[in-house]
């Protein structure tokens, strides 16, 4: 997410300089998973509702895991998955979601989602909910990814029956 734009002054002739710069860049490229977040959105709420879901697609350039999320709009944020229990779709927290290199991992109604709990005010169409994702990379290092998720109305496309039955 960050661009590295540090001036590097190196001695030596031009070909040598290029070689050194390449040698410096390679390990850096491997070390940082660049996570792209596509179409982040949050389901709008009705006034008394304290929980809702956030949805998006995550794509990491190298193997990583989504391990947690936070938001100033919710007291507690969990990563959930949907599972069938006795023929009923239920959601449950998961500790992490694998983000295999180059694969689109969808957080969507009926699947993985980011659960926003303890919402203080109604979320209306057009509101923006900031969410900070924590991604753990293959080497164990963590980094955060800032997301601005737009609120979509409850009736908007993507609001599925399975999610509207959810109860916490
Ligand atoms: Cu949930």
PDB file of C-alpha atoms and ligand atoms in Angstrom:
ATOM      1  CA  UNK A   1       0.000   0.000   0.000  1.00  0.00           C
ATOM      2  CA  UNK A   2       2.955   2.271   0.572  1.00  0.00           C
ATOM      3  CA  UNK A   3       5.243   3.322  -2.163  1.00  0.00           C
ATOM      4  CA  UNK A   4       8.897   3.183  -1.331  1.00  0.00           C
ATOM      5  CA  UNK A   5      10.449   6.275  -2.731  1.00  0.00           C
ATOM      6  CA  UNK A   6      13.621   6.718  -0.747  1.00  0.00           C
ATOM      7  CA  UNK A   7      16.537   8.328  -2.478  1.00  0.00           C
ATOM      8  CA  UNK A   8      19.337   5.802  -2.589  1.00  0.00           C
ATOM      9  CA  UNK A   9      22.787   7.124  -3.336  1.00  0.00           C
ATOM     10  CA  UNK A  10      25.216   4.475  -4.338  1.00  0.00           C
ATOM     11  CA  UNK A  11      28.797   4.720  -5.472  1.00  0.00           C
ATOM     12  CA  UNK A  12      30.056   3.114  -8.623  1.00  0.00           C
ATOM     13  CA  UNK A  13      29.370   3.104 -12.322  1.00  0.00           C
ATOM     14  CA  UNK A  14      25.880   2.879 -13.735  1.00  0.00           C
ATOM     15  CA  UNK A  15      25.665  -0.898 -14.382  1.00  0.00           C
ATOM     16  CA  UNK A  16      26.946  -1.603 -10.891  1.00  0.00           C
ATOM     17  CA  UNK A  17      24.380   0.750  -9.442  1.00  0.00           C
ATOM     18  CA  UNK A  18      21.526  -0.996 -11.243  1.00  0.00           C
ATOM     19  CA  UNK A  19      22.714  -4.366  -9.975  1.00  0.00           C
ATOM     20  CA  UNK A  20      22.882  -3.141  -6.408  1.00  0.00           C
ATOM     21  CA  UNK A  21      19.437  -1.566  -6.572  1.00  0.00           C
ATOM     22  CA  UNK A  22      17.937  -4.794  -7.912  1.00  0.00           C
ATOM     23  CA  UNK A  23      19.630  -6.775  -5.161  1.00  0.00           C
ATOM     24  CA  UNK A  24      18.178  -4.415  -2.583  1.00  0.00           C
ATOM     25  CA  UNK A  25      14.681  -4.517  -4.038  1.00  0.00           C
ATOM     26  CA  UNK A  26      14.187  -8.257  -4.351  1.00  0.00           C
ATOM     27  CA  UNK A  27      14.021  -9.150  -0.674  1.00  0.00           C
ATOM     28  CA  UNK A  28      11.801  -6.123  -0.053  1.00  0.00           C
ATOM     29  CA  UNK A  29       9.298  -7.271  -2.661  1.00  0.00           C
ATOM     30  CA  UNK A  30       9.155 -10.726  -1.106  1.00  0.00           C
ATOM     31  CA  UNK A  31       8.815  -9.434   2.425  1.00  0.00           C
ATOM     32  CA  UNK A  32       5.684  -7.333   2.001  1.00  0.00           C
ATOM     33  CA  UNK A  33       2.357  -8.759   1.046  1.00  0.00           C
ATOM     34  CA  UNK A  34       0.546  -6.053  -0.857  1.00  0.00           C
ATOM     35  CA  UNK A  35      -3.113  -6.520  -0.120  1.00  0.00           C
ATOM     36  CA  UNK A  36      -5.637  -5.061  -2.519  1.00  0.00           C
ATOM     37  CA  UNK A  37      -9.126  -4.441  -1.219  1.00  0.00           C
ATOM     38  CA  UNK A  38     -11.886  -4.374  -3.818  1.00  0.00           C
ATOM     39  CA  UNK A  39     -15.463  -3.106  -3.413  1.00  0.00           C
ATOM     40  CA  UNK A  40     -15.637  -2.783   0.380  1.00  0.00           C
ATOM     41  CA  UNK A  41     -19.165  -2.204   1.656  1.00  0.00           C
ATOM     42  CA  UNK A  42     -21.168  -2.431   4.832  1.00  0.00           C
ATOM     43  CA  UNK A  43     -24.791  -3.442   5.098  1.00  0.00           C
ATOM     44  CA  UNK A  44     -26.920  -0.535   6.311  1.00  0.00           C
ATOM     45  CA  UNK A  45     -28.774  -0.905   9.596  1.00  0.00           C
ATOM     46  CA  UNK A  46     -32.133   0.000  11.054  1.00  0.00           C
ATOM     47  CA  UNK A  47     -32.070   2.204  14.135  1.00  0.00           C
ATOM     48  CA  UNK A  48     -32.013  -0.364  16.999  1.00  0.00           C
ATOM     49  CA  UNK A  49     -29.668  -2.776  15.211  1.00  0.00           C
ATOM     50  CA  UNK A  50     -26.275  -3.221  16.865  1.00  0.00           C
ATOM     51  CA  UNK A  51     -24.592  -5.620  14.463  1.00  0.00           C
ATOM     52  CA  UNK A  52     -24.003  -5.761  10.740  1.00  0.00           C
ATOM     53  CA  UNK A  53     -21.576  -7.196   8.227  1.00  0.00           C
ATOM     54  CA  UNK A  54     -18.790  -5.724   6.116  1.00  0.00           C
ATOM     55  CA  UNK A  55     -17.943  -7.292   2.772  1.00  0.00           C
ATOM     56  CA  UNK A  56     -15.079  -6.953   0.306  1.00  0.00           C
ATOM     57  CA  UNK A  57     -12.621  -8.913  -1.777  1.00  0.00           C
ATOM     58  CA  UNK A  58      -9.010  -9.230  -0.606  1.00  0.00           C
ATOM     59  CA  UNK A  59      -6.128 -10.112  -2.884  1.00  0.00           C
ATOM     60  CA  UNK A  60      -2.605 -10.494  -1.514  1.00  0.00           C
ATOM     61  CA  UNK A  61       0.537 -10.547  -3.626  1.00  0.00           C
ATOM     62  CA  UNK A  62       2.091 -13.185  -1.351  1.00  0.00           C
ATOM     63  CA  UNK A  63       0.777 -15.783   1.082  1.00  0.00           C
ATOM     64  CA  UNK A  64      -0.718 -14.044   4.098  1.00  0.00           C
ATOM     65  CA  UNK A  65      -3.600 -14.269   6.538  1.00  0.00           C
ATOM     66  CA  UNK A  66      -6.247 -11.861   7.683  1.00  0.00           C
ATOM     67  CA  UNK A  67      -6.056 -12.122  11.475  1.00  0.00           C
ATOM     68  CA  UNK A  68      -8.167  -9.267  12.831  1.00  0.00           C
ATOM     69  CA  UNK A  69     -10.084  -6.108  12.077  1.00  0.00           C
ATOM     70  CA  UNK A  70     -11.105  -2.997  13.968  1.00  0.00           C
ATOM     71  CA  UNK A  71     -13.393  -0.064  13.277  1.00  0.00           C
ATOM     72  CA  UNK A  72     -14.172   3.162  15.120  1.00  0.00           C
ATOM     73  CA  UNK A  73     -17.821   2.559  14.174  1.00  0.00           C
ATOM     74  CA  UNK A  74     -18.100  -0.673  16.197  1.00  0.00           C
ATOM     75  CA  UNK A  75     -17.099  -1.638  19.734  1.00  0.00           C
ATOM     76  CA  UNK A  76     -16.069  -5.085  18.607  1.00  0.00           C
ATOM     77  CA  UNK A  77     -15.154  -6.529  15.236  1.00  0.00           C
ATOM     78  CA  UNK A  78     -14.873 -10.232  14.461  1.00  0.00           C
ATOM     79  CA  UNK A  79     -14.064 -12.257  11.379  1.00  0.00           C
ATOM     80  CA  UNK A  80     -16.895 -14.701  10.739  1.00  0.00           C
ATOM     81  CA  UNK A  81     -17.632 -17.585   8.454  1.00  0.00           C
ATOM     82  CA  UNK A  82     -20.918 -19.228   7.604  1.00  0.00           C
ATOM     83  CA  UNK A  83     -21.283 -22.934   8.326  1.00  0.00           C
ATOM     84  CA  UNK A  84     -24.110 -25.446   8.068  1.00  0.00           C
ATOM     85  CA  UNK A  85     -25.165 -26.799  11.456  1.00  0.00           C
ATOM     86  CA  UNK A  86     -28.117 -29.241  11.394  1.00  0.00           C
ATOM     87  CA  UNK A  87     -29.195 -27.863   8.031  1.00  0.00           C
ATOM     88  CA  UNK A  88     -29.172 -24.312   9.331  1.00  0.00           C
ATOM     89  CA  UNK A  89     -26.663 -21.725   8.189  1.00  0.00           C
ATOM     90  CA  UNK A  90     -24.939 -20.228  11.179  1.00  0.00           C
ATOM     91  CA  UNK A  91     -22.026 -17.906  11.528  1.00  0.00           C
ATOM     92  CA  UNK A  92     -19.087 -18.332  13.819  1.00  0.00           C
ATOM     93  CA  UNK A  93     -15.872 -16.436  14.509  1.00  0.00           C
ATOM     94  CA  UNK A  94     -12.665 -17.615  12.899  1.00  0.00           C
ATOM     95  CA  UNK A  95      -9.173 -16.788  14.099  1.00  0.00           C
ATOM     96  CA  UNK A  96      -7.812 -16.142  10.641  1.00  0.00           C
ATOM     97  CA  UNK A  97      -8.599 -16.311   6.947  1.00  0.00           C
ATOM     98  CA  UNK A  98      -5.862 -17.500   4.576  1.00  0.00           C
ATOM     99  CA  UNK A  99      -5.026 -15.133   1.725  1.00  0.00           C
ATOM    100  CA  UNK A 100      -3.113 -17.294  -0.779  1.00  0.00           C
ATOM    101  CA  UNK A 101      -0.833 -15.368  -3.128  1.00  0.00           C
ATOM    102  CA  UNK A 102      -2.675 -13.914  -6.099  1.00  0.00           C
ATOM    103  CA  UNK A 103      -6.065 -15.380  -5.170  1.00  0.00           C
ATOM    104  CA  UNK A 104      -9.206 -13.295  -4.721  1.00  0.00           C
ATOM    105  CA  UNK A 105     -10.711 -14.075  -1.319  1.00  0.00           C
ATOM    106  CA  UNK A 106     -14.312 -12.921  -1.154  1.00  0.00           C
ATOM    107  CA  UNK A 107     -15.984 -11.687   1.994  1.00  0.00           C
ATOM    108  CA  UNK A 108     -19.639 -11.777   1.017  1.00  0.00           C
ATOM    109  CA  UNK A 109     -23.104 -12.510   2.361  1.00  0.00           C
ATOM    110  CA  UNK A 110     -23.311 -16.253   2.998  1.00  0.00           C
ATOM    111  CA  UNK A 111     -19.547 -16.630   3.341  1.00  0.00           C
ATOM    112  CA  UNK A 112     -16.701 -14.995   5.192  1.00  0.00           C
ATOM    113  CA  UNK A 113     -17.592 -11.572   6.507  1.00  0.00           C
ATOM    114  CA  UNK A 114     -16.346  -8.938   8.884  1.00  0.00           C
ATOM    115  CA  UNK A 115     -18.836  -8.671  11.749  1.00  0.00           C
ATOM    116  CA  UNK A 116     -19.285  -5.221  13.209  1.00  0.00           C
ATOM    117  CA  UNK A 117     -20.725  -5.483  16.727  1.00  0.00           C
ATOM    118  CA  UNK A 118     -21.809  -2.803  19.151  1.00  0.00           C
ATOM    119  CA  UNK A 119     -22.623  -0.172  16.562  1.00  0.00           C
ATOM    120  CA  UNK A 120     -23.447   3.102  18.241  1.00  0.00           C
ATOM    121  CA  UNK A 121     -25.494   4.767  15.532  1.00  0.00           C
ATOM    122  CA  UNK A 122     -27.546   3.802  12.521  1.00  0.00           C
ATOM    123  CA  UNK A 123     -25.510   3.217   9.369  1.00  0.00           C
ATOM    124  CA  UNK A 124     -27.207   4.738   6.365  1.00  0.00           C
ATOM    125  CA  UNK A 125     -26.690   4.479   2.651  1.00  0.00           C
ATOM    126  CA  UNK A 126     -23.697   6.575   1.637  1.00  0.00           C
ATOM    127  CA  UNK A 127     -22.064   6.622   5.093  1.00  0.00           C
ATOM    128  CA  UNK A 128     -18.434   5.559   5.148  1.00  0.00           C
ATOM    129  CA  UNK A 129     -17.183   3.067   7.737  1.00  0.00           C
ATOM    130  CA  UNK A 130     -13.411   2.997   8.248  1.00  0.00           C
ATOM    131  CA  UNK A 131     -12.087  -0.494   8.897  1.00  0.00           C
ATOM    132  CA  UNK A 132      -8.508  -1.413   9.689  1.00  0.00           C
ATOM    133  CA  UNK A 133      -7.488  -4.924   8.714  1.00  0.00           C
ATOM    134  CA  UNK A 134      -4.489  -6.648  10.261  1.00  0.00           C
ATOM    135  CA  UNK A 135      -2.727  -9.001   7.876  1.00  0.00           C
ATOM    136  CA  UNK A 136      -0.047 -11.440   9.005  1.00  0.00           C
ATOM    137  CA  UNK A 137       2.520 -12.311   6.415  1.00  0.00           C
ATOM    138  CA  UNK A 138       4.369 -15.538   5.824  1.00  0.00           C
ATOM    139  CA  UNK A 139       7.302 -14.429   7.950  1.00  0.00           C
ATOM    140  CA  UNK A 140       5.001 -13.685  10.895  1.00  0.00           C
ATOM    141  CA  UNK A 141       5.130  -9.926  10.541  1.00  0.00           C
ATOM    142  CA  UNK A 142       1.868  -8.040  10.785  1.00  0.00           C
ATOM    143  CA  UNK A 143       0.763  -4.991   8.915  1.00  0.00           C
ATOM    144  CA  UNK A 144      -2.435  -3.023   8.714  1.00  0.00           C
ATOM    145  CA  UNK A 145      -4.556  -2.163   5.714  1.00  0.00           C
ATOM    146  CA  UNK A 146      -6.950   0.793   5.921  1.00  0.00           C
ATOM    147  CA  UNK A 147     -10.316   0.337   4.245  1.00  0.00           C
ATOM    148  CA  UNK A 148     -13.098   2.851   3.666  1.00  0.00           C
ATOM    149  CA  UNK A 149     -16.273   0.834   3.294  1.00  0.00           C
ATOM    150  CA  UNK A 150     -19.373   2.491   1.894  1.00  0.00           C
ATOM    151  CA  UNK A 151     -22.699   1.718   3.510  1.00  0.00           C
ATOM    152  CA  UNK A 152     -25.298   0.176   1.240  1.00  0.00           C
ATOM    153  CA  UNK A 153     -28.959   0.193   2.004  1.00  0.00           C
ATOM    154  CA  UNK A 154     -30.439  -2.982   3.533  1.00  0.00           C
ATOM    155  CA  UNK A 155     -32.497  -3.578   0.403  1.00  0.00           C
ATOM    156  CA  UNK A 156     -29.520  -3.075  -1.890  1.00  0.00           C
ATOM    157  CA  UNK A 157     -28.218  -5.879  -4.062  1.00  0.00           C
ATOM    158  CA  UNK A 158     -26.096  -8.349  -2.134  1.00  0.00           C
ATOM    159  CA  UNK A 159     -28.322  -8.397   0.937  1.00  0.00           C
ATOM    160  CA  UNK A 160     -29.186 -12.091   0.959  1.00  0.00           C
ATOM    161  CA  UNK A 161     -31.815 -13.957   2.930  1.00  0.00           C
ATOM    162  CA  UNK A 162     -29.246 -16.065   4.720  1.00  0.00           C
ATOM    163  CA  UNK A 163     -27.678 -13.014   6.304  1.00  0.00           C
ATOM    164  CA  UNK A 164     -30.940 -11.303   7.232  1.00  0.00           C
ATOM    165  CA  UNK A 165     -31.768 -14.391   9.338  1.00  0.00           C
ATOM    166  CA  UNK A 166     -28.618 -13.995  11.391  1.00  0.00           C
ATOM    167  CA  UNK A 167     -29.084 -13.529  15.070  1.00  0.00           C
ATOM    168  CA  UNK A 168     -26.435 -12.835  17.644  1.00  0.00           C
TER     169      UNK A 168
HETATM  170 CU1  LIG B   1     -21.308 -12.653  11.483  1.00  0.00          CU
END
